Amino acid sequence: EVQLVESGGGLVQPGGSLRLSCAGSGFTFGEYAMSWVRQAPGKGLEWGSFIAIGGQGTSYSDSVKGRFTVSRDNSKSTLYLQMNSLKPEDTAVYYCARPIAGRGREFHSWGQGTQVTVSS
C-alpha cells in the first residue's frame, strides 16, 4: 500500500541544478522520517540525505553536503531534493525511501527512482 513516486529527474549540464520531488501515499507521511539514496551506473546504493519528521533535522553524505538540500512539505506528503552545482559523478538513479525507525540506513519502502544525468 505504501507508495513513493519520484519525479523531476532529467539531463542537466555540469554546474546546473535540478529539483527532485517524491510523492508519498498509503501512509501518514508526516509521521515518518525520510531519506534520499542513489545508485550510479554499475555501483551499489549510496545513502545521500536524511530529514526528520518535522523537517527540523537533516543530514548529508560527504559527497553531497553543501550542494544538495533536502526538505519536505508534510501538508502535501512530498519530499524534495534541491541539487545544485551538479557534477558528472552525480549521475545516478535517485530514490526516496522511508527508513525503518531506529535503523536509519535500512528502509521500509522506496520508490521506482528517477534518472539524473549530468553531462555536457
Short mmCIF file of N, CA and C in Angstrom, two decimals:
data_model
loop_
_atom_site.label_atom_id
_atom_site.label_comp_id
_atom_site.label_asym_id
_atom_site.label_seq_id
_atom_site.Cartn_x
_atom_site.Cartn_y
_atom_site.Cartn_z
N GLU A 1 0.82 -1.21 0.00
CA GLU A 1 0.00 0.00 0.00
C GLU A 1 0.85 1.26 0.00
N VAL A 2 1.98 1.22 0.69
CA VAL A 2 2.88 2.37 0.71
C VAL A 2 3.43 2.58 -0.70
N GLN A 3 3.33 3.81 -1.18
CA GLN A 3 3.86 4.16 -2.48
C GLN A 3 4.68 5.44 -2.39
N LEU A 4 5.81 5.44 -3.07
CA LEU A 4 6.67 6.61 -3.18
C LEU A 4 7.00 6.78 -4.65
N VAL A 5 6.69 7.95 -5.18
CA VAL A 5 6.86 8.20 -6.60
C VAL A 5 7.76 9.41 -6.80
N GLU A 6 8.95 9.16 -7.33
CA GLU A 6 9.92 10.22 -7.58
C GLU A 6 9.67 10.86 -8.94
N SER A 7 10.01 12.13 -9.05
CA SER A 7 9.91 12.83 -10.32
C SER A 7 10.91 13.98 -10.33
N GLY A 8 11.12 14.55 -11.50
CA GLY A 8 11.97 15.72 -11.62
C GLY A 8 13.35 15.47 -12.18
N GLY A 9 13.70 14.23 -12.41
CA GLY A 9 15.00 13.93 -12.98
C GLY A 9 15.08 14.32 -14.44
N GLY A 10 16.29 14.26 -14.97
CA GLY A 10 16.49 14.60 -16.36
C GLY A 10 17.95 14.81 -16.66
N LEU A 11 18.22 15.40 -17.80
CA LEU A 11 19.57 15.70 -18.26
C LEU A 11 19.91 17.14 -17.92
N VAL A 12 21.05 17.34 -17.30
CA VAL A 12 21.48 18.68 -16.92
C VAL A 12 22.99 18.80 -17.14
N GLN A 13 23.43 20.01 -17.45
CA GLN A 13 24.86 20.26 -17.65
C GLN A 13 25.59 20.33 -16.31
N PRO A 14 26.88 20.00 -16.30
CA PRO A 14 27.65 20.19 -15.07
C PRO A 14 27.53 21.62 -14.57
N GLY A 15 27.37 21.75 -13.26
CA GLY A 15 27.16 23.05 -12.65
C GLY A 15 25.72 23.48 -12.57
N GLY A 16 24.85 22.73 -13.22
CA GLY A 16 23.44 23.06 -13.22
C GLY A 16 22.71 22.56 -11.99
N SER A 17 21.40 22.73 -12.00
CA SER A 17 20.57 22.38 -10.86
C SER A 17 19.34 21.60 -11.29
N LEU A 18 18.86 20.77 -10.39
CA LEU A 18 17.60 20.07 -10.54
C LEU A 18 16.91 20.01 -9.19
N ARG A 19 15.60 19.94 -9.22
CA ARG A 19 14.82 19.76 -8.01
C ARG A 19 13.98 18.50 -8.16
N LEU A 20 14.25 17.51 -7.34
CA LEU A 20 13.51 16.27 -7.36
C LEU A 20 12.37 16.32 -6.36
N SER A 21 11.30 15.62 -6.67
CA SER A 21 10.17 15.50 -5.77
C SER A 21 9.85 14.03 -5.55
N CYS A 22 9.26 13.75 -4.42
CA CYS A 22 8.81 12.40 -4.10
C CYS A 22 7.45 12.51 -3.43
N ALA A 23 6.45 11.97 -4.08
CA ALA A 23 5.09 11.99 -3.54
C ALA A 23 4.80 10.68 -2.81
N GLY A 24 4.42 10.80 -1.55
CA GLY A 24 4.10 9.64 -0.75
C GLY A 24 2.61 9.43 -0.63
N SER A 25 2.20 8.18 -0.57
CA SER A 25 0.80 7.84 -0.36
C SER A 25 0.71 6.48 0.31
N GLY A 26 -0.46 6.19 0.85
CA GLY A 26 -0.66 4.91 1.51
C GLY A 26 -0.17 4.87 2.94
N PHE A 27 0.28 5.99 3.46
CA PHE A 27 0.72 6.09 4.85
C PHE A 27 0.67 7.55 5.26
N THR A 28 0.74 7.80 6.56
CA THR A 28 0.73 9.17 7.05
C THR A 28 2.13 9.74 6.92
N PHE A 29 2.34 10.50 5.87
CA PHE A 29 3.66 10.98 5.50
C PHE A 29 4.34 11.73 6.65
N GLY A 30 3.58 12.57 7.33
CA GLY A 30 4.13 13.41 8.39
C GLY A 30 4.53 12.69 9.66
N GLU A 31 4.38 11.38 9.71
CA GLU A 31 4.78 10.61 10.88
C GLU A 31 6.09 9.87 10.67
N TYR A 32 6.76 10.09 9.55
CA TYR A 32 7.96 9.33 9.23
C TYR A 32 9.10 10.22 8.75
N ALA A 33 10.30 9.90 9.22
CA ALA A 33 11.49 10.46 8.63
C ALA A 33 11.65 9.91 7.21
N MET A 34 12.40 10.62 6.39
CA MET A 34 12.58 10.19 5.01
C MET A 34 14.03 10.39 4.59
N SER A 35 14.44 9.66 3.55
CA SER A 35 15.80 9.74 3.04
C SER A 35 15.80 9.74 1.52
N TRP A 36 16.90 10.19 0.97
CA TRP A 36 17.21 10.02 -0.45
C TRP A 36 18.44 9.14 -0.58
N VAL A 37 18.37 8.19 -1.48
CA VAL A 37 19.53 7.36 -1.81
C VAL A 37 19.68 7.38 -3.32
N ARG A 38 20.84 6.94 -3.81
CA ARG A 38 21.05 6.92 -5.25
C ARG A 38 21.89 5.72 -5.64
N GLN A 39 21.80 5.38 -6.92
CA GLN A 39 22.59 4.29 -7.46
C GLN A 39 23.18 4.72 -8.79
N ALA A 40 24.49 4.88 -8.82
CA ALA A 40 25.19 5.24 -10.04
C ALA A 40 25.37 4.01 -10.91
N PRO A 41 25.60 4.20 -12.21
CA PRO A 41 25.77 3.05 -13.11
C PRO A 41 26.87 2.12 -12.62
N GLY A 42 26.54 0.84 -12.50
CA GLY A 42 27.49 -0.16 -12.09
C GLY A 42 27.89 -0.12 -10.62
N LYS A 43 27.21 0.70 -9.84
CA LYS A 43 27.55 0.85 -8.43
C LYS A 43 26.40 0.41 -7.53
N GLY A 44 26.70 0.25 -6.26
CA GLY A 44 25.68 -0.07 -5.29
C GLY A 44 24.94 1.16 -4.82
N LEU A 45 23.97 0.95 -3.96
CA LEU A 45 23.21 2.06 -3.40
C LEU A 45 24.09 2.91 -2.50
N GLU A 46 23.92 4.22 -2.61
CA GLU A 46 24.65 5.18 -1.78
C GLU A 46 23.64 6.05 -1.05
N TRP A 47 23.69 6.04 0.27
CA TRP A 47 22.84 6.92 1.05
C TRP A 47 23.27 8.37 0.84
N GLY A 48 22.29 9.27 0.69
CA GLY A 48 22.62 10.66 0.42
C GLY A 48 22.18 11.65 1.46
N SER A 49 20.92 11.54 1.92
CA SER A 49 20.40 12.55 2.84
C SER A 49 19.27 11.99 3.68
N PHE A 50 19.03 12.67 4.79
CA PHE A 50 18.01 12.29 5.76
C PHE A 50 17.31 13.54 6.24
N ILE A 51 16.01 13.42 6.48
CA ILE A 51 15.27 14.53 7.06
C ILE A 51 14.31 14.00 8.10
N ALA A 52 14.27 14.66 9.25
CA ALA A 52 13.42 14.26 10.35
C ALA A 52 11.95 14.53 10.02
N ILE A 53 11.09 14.01 10.85
CA ILE A 53 9.65 14.06 10.61
C ILE A 53 9.15 15.47 10.34
N GLY A 54 9.55 16.41 11.18
CA GLY A 54 9.10 17.78 11.03
C GLY A 54 9.98 18.64 10.16
N GLY A 55 11.04 18.07 9.62
CA GLY A 55 11.97 18.81 8.78
C GLY A 55 13.01 19.60 9.54
N GLN A 56 13.00 19.49 10.86
CA GLN A 56 13.90 20.30 11.68
C GLN A 56 15.33 19.79 11.71
N GLY A 57 15.53 18.54 11.36
CA GLY A 57 16.85 17.96 11.37
C GLY A 57 17.18 17.29 10.05
N THR A 58 18.35 17.58 9.53
CA THR A 58 18.79 16.97 8.27
C THR A 58 20.23 16.51 8.40
N SER A 59 20.61 15.55 7.57
CA SER A 59 21.99 15.13 7.49
C SER A 59 22.30 14.71 6.07
N TYR A 60 23.58 14.76 5.71
CA TYR A 60 24.00 14.52 4.34
C TYR A 60 25.29 13.73 4.30
N SER A 61 25.46 12.99 3.23
CA SER A 61 26.74 12.34 2.99
C SER A 61 27.77 13.39 2.59
N ASP A 62 29.03 13.06 2.77
CA ASP A 62 30.09 14.00 2.43
C ASP A 62 30.08 14.35 0.94
N SER A 63 29.64 13.44 0.12
CA SER A 63 29.69 13.66 -1.31
C SER A 63 28.69 14.70 -1.80
N VAL A 64 27.64 14.97 -1.02
CA VAL A 64 26.61 15.89 -1.48
C VAL A 64 26.42 17.10 -0.58
N LYS A 65 26.92 17.08 0.63
CA LYS A 65 26.66 18.19 1.54
C LYS A 65 27.29 19.47 1.00
N GLY A 66 26.56 20.55 1.20
CA GLY A 66 26.96 21.83 0.65
C GLY A 66 26.40 22.10 -0.73
N ARG A 67 25.94 21.05 -1.38
CA ARG A 67 25.38 21.19 -2.72
C ARG A 67 23.91 20.79 -2.80
N PHE A 68 23.52 19.81 -2.00
CA PHE A 68 22.14 19.31 -2.01
C PHE A 68 21.43 19.75 -0.75
N THR A 69 20.13 19.97 -0.86
CA THR A 69 19.30 20.33 0.28
C THR A 69 18.03 19.50 0.25
N VAL A 70 17.77 18.78 1.32
CA VAL A 70 16.54 18.01 1.43
C VAL A 70 15.52 18.80 2.23
N SER A 71 14.28 18.75 1.82
CA SER A 71 13.20 19.43 2.52
C SER A 71 11.92 18.62 2.35
N ARG A 72 10.88 19.03 3.06
CA ARG A 72 9.62 18.31 2.95
C ARG A 72 8.46 19.25 3.20
N ASP A 73 7.32 18.89 2.63
CA ASP A 73 6.07 19.58 2.88
C ASP A 73 5.07 18.52 3.28
N ASN A 74 4.88 18.38 4.58
CA ASN A 74 4.02 17.31 5.07
C ASN A 74 2.56 17.52 4.68
N SER A 75 2.15 18.77 4.50
CA SER A 75 0.77 19.03 4.08
C SER A 75 0.50 18.51 2.68
N LYS A 76 1.57 18.36 1.89
CA LYS A 76 1.45 17.82 0.54
C LYS A 76 2.00 16.41 0.42
N SER A 77 2.43 15.83 1.53
CA SER A 77 3.02 14.49 1.55
C SER A 77 4.12 14.37 0.50
N THR A 78 4.98 15.37 0.47
CA THR A 78 6.01 15.43 -0.57
C THR A 78 7.38 15.71 0.02
N LEU A 79 8.36 14.99 -0.47
CA LEU A 79 9.76 15.15 -0.13
C LEU A 79 10.47 15.79 -1.32
N TYR A 80 11.44 16.65 -1.05
CA TYR A 80 12.17 17.34 -2.11
C TYR A 80 13.67 17.15 -1.95
N LEU A 81 14.36 17.24 -3.07
CA LEU A 81 15.82 17.30 -3.05
C LEU A 81 16.26 18.36 -4.05
N GLN A 82 16.75 19.47 -3.53
CA GLN A 82 17.31 20.51 -4.37
C GLN A 82 18.78 20.20 -4.61
N MET A 83 19.16 20.02 -5.86
CA MET A 83 20.51 19.65 -6.22
C MET A 83 21.14 20.78 -7.01
N ASN A 84 22.19 21.36 -6.46
CA ASN A 84 22.90 22.44 -7.11
C ASN A 84 24.34 22.02 -7.40
N SER A 85 24.99 22.78 -8.26
CA SER A 85 26.39 22.53 -8.62
C SER A 85 26.62 21.07 -8.98
N LEU A 86 25.76 20.56 -9.83
CA LEU A 86 25.81 19.14 -10.17
C LEU A 86 27.08 18.78 -10.92
N LYS A 87 27.56 17.58 -10.62
CA LYS A 87 28.78 17.04 -11.21
C LYS A 87 28.46 15.78 -11.99
N PRO A 88 29.28 15.42 -12.97
CA PRO A 88 29.02 14.17 -13.70
C PRO A 88 28.91 12.96 -12.78
N GLU A 89 29.66 12.94 -11.69
CA GLU A 89 29.60 11.82 -10.76
C GLU A 89 28.30 11.75 -9.98
N ASP A 90 27.45 12.77 -10.10
CA ASP A 90 26.12 12.71 -9.50
C ASP A 90 25.14 11.93 -10.36
N THR A 91 25.56 11.55 -11.55
CA THR A 91 24.70 10.77 -12.43
C THR A 91 24.31 9.46 -11.75
N ALA A 92 23.01 9.25 -11.61
CA ALA A 92 22.51 8.09 -10.89
C ALA A 92 20.99 8.06 -10.99
N VAL A 93 20.43 6.94 -10.58
CA VAL A 93 19.01 6.87 -10.32
C VAL A 93 18.80 7.27 -8.87
N TYR A 94 17.93 8.22 -8.64
CA TYR A 94 17.68 8.73 -7.31
C TYR A 94 16.36 8.18 -6.78
N TYR A 95 16.41 7.67 -5.56
CA TYR A 95 15.25 7.08 -4.92
C TYR A 95 14.94 7.80 -3.61
N CYS A 96 13.67 8.03 -3.32
CA CYS A 96 13.31 8.39 -1.97
C CYS A 96 12.95 7.12 -1.22
N ALA A 97 13.16 7.14 0.08
CA ALA A 97 12.98 5.93 0.88
C ALA A 97 12.52 6.29 2.28
N ARG A 98 11.73 5.42 2.86
CA ARG A 98 11.29 5.58 4.24
C ARG A 98 12.10 4.68 5.14
N PRO A 99 12.92 5.25 6.02
CA PRO A 99 13.76 4.43 6.88
C PRO A 99 12.95 3.64 7.90
N ILE A 100 13.51 2.52 8.32
CA ILE A 100 12.97 1.79 9.45
C ILE A 100 13.34 2.55 10.72
N ALA A 101 12.38 2.75 11.59
CA ALA A 101 12.61 3.51 12.82
C ALA A 101 13.77 2.93 13.61
N GLY A 102 14.71 3.80 13.97
CA GLY A 102 15.88 3.38 14.73
C GLY A 102 16.96 2.71 13.91
N ARG A 103 16.72 2.56 12.63
CA ARG A 103 17.66 1.91 11.72
C ARG A 103 17.74 2.75 10.46
N GLY A 104 18.37 3.89 10.58
CA GLY A 104 18.31 4.94 9.58
C GLY A 104 18.94 4.64 8.23
N ARG A 105 19.68 3.54 8.14
CA ARG A 105 20.26 3.16 6.86
C ARG A 105 19.62 1.89 6.31
N GLU A 106 18.52 1.50 6.92
CA GLU A 106 17.72 0.40 6.43
C GLU A 106 16.33 0.94 6.16
N PHE A 107 15.68 0.42 5.12
CA PHE A 107 14.49 1.09 4.63
C PHE A 107 13.28 0.18 4.57
N HIS A 108 12.17 0.75 4.94
CA HIS A 108 10.88 0.07 4.87
C HIS A 108 10.33 0.07 3.46
N SER A 109 10.44 1.21 2.78
CA SER A 109 9.85 1.37 1.46
C SER A 109 10.70 2.31 0.64
N TRP A 110 10.59 2.21 -0.67
CA TRP A 110 11.29 3.10 -1.58
C TRP A 110 10.52 3.19 -2.88
N GLY A 111 10.86 4.18 -3.67
CA GLY A 111 10.15 4.39 -4.92
C GLY A 111 10.81 3.71 -6.09
N GLN A 112 10.33 4.04 -7.27
CA GLN A 112 10.84 3.43 -8.50
C GLN A 112 12.09 4.13 -9.01
N GLY A 113 12.35 5.32 -8.52
CA GLY A 113 13.52 6.08 -8.89
C GLY A 113 13.29 7.02 -10.04
N THR A 114 14.13 8.05 -10.11
CA THR A 114 14.13 8.98 -11.23
C THR A 114 15.57 9.19 -11.67
N GLN A 115 15.79 9.16 -12.97
CA GLN A 115 17.14 9.22 -13.53
C GLN A 115 17.64 10.66 -13.59
N VAL A 116 18.84 10.87 -13.07
CA VAL A 116 19.53 12.15 -13.18
C VAL A 116 20.81 11.91 -13.96
N THR A 117 20.98 12.63 -15.06
CA THR A 117 22.17 12.51 -15.87
C THR A 117 22.83 13.87 -15.98
N VAL A 118 24.08 13.96 -15.55
CA VAL A 118 24.83 15.20 -15.58
C VAL A 118 25.91 15.06 -16.64
N SER A 119 25.75 15.78 -17.73
CA SER A 119 26.67 15.64 -18.86
C SER A 119 26.62 16.88 -19.72
N SER A 120 27.75 17.21 -20.32
CA SER A 120 27.82 18.30 -21.26
C SER A 120 27.68 17.82 -22.69
#
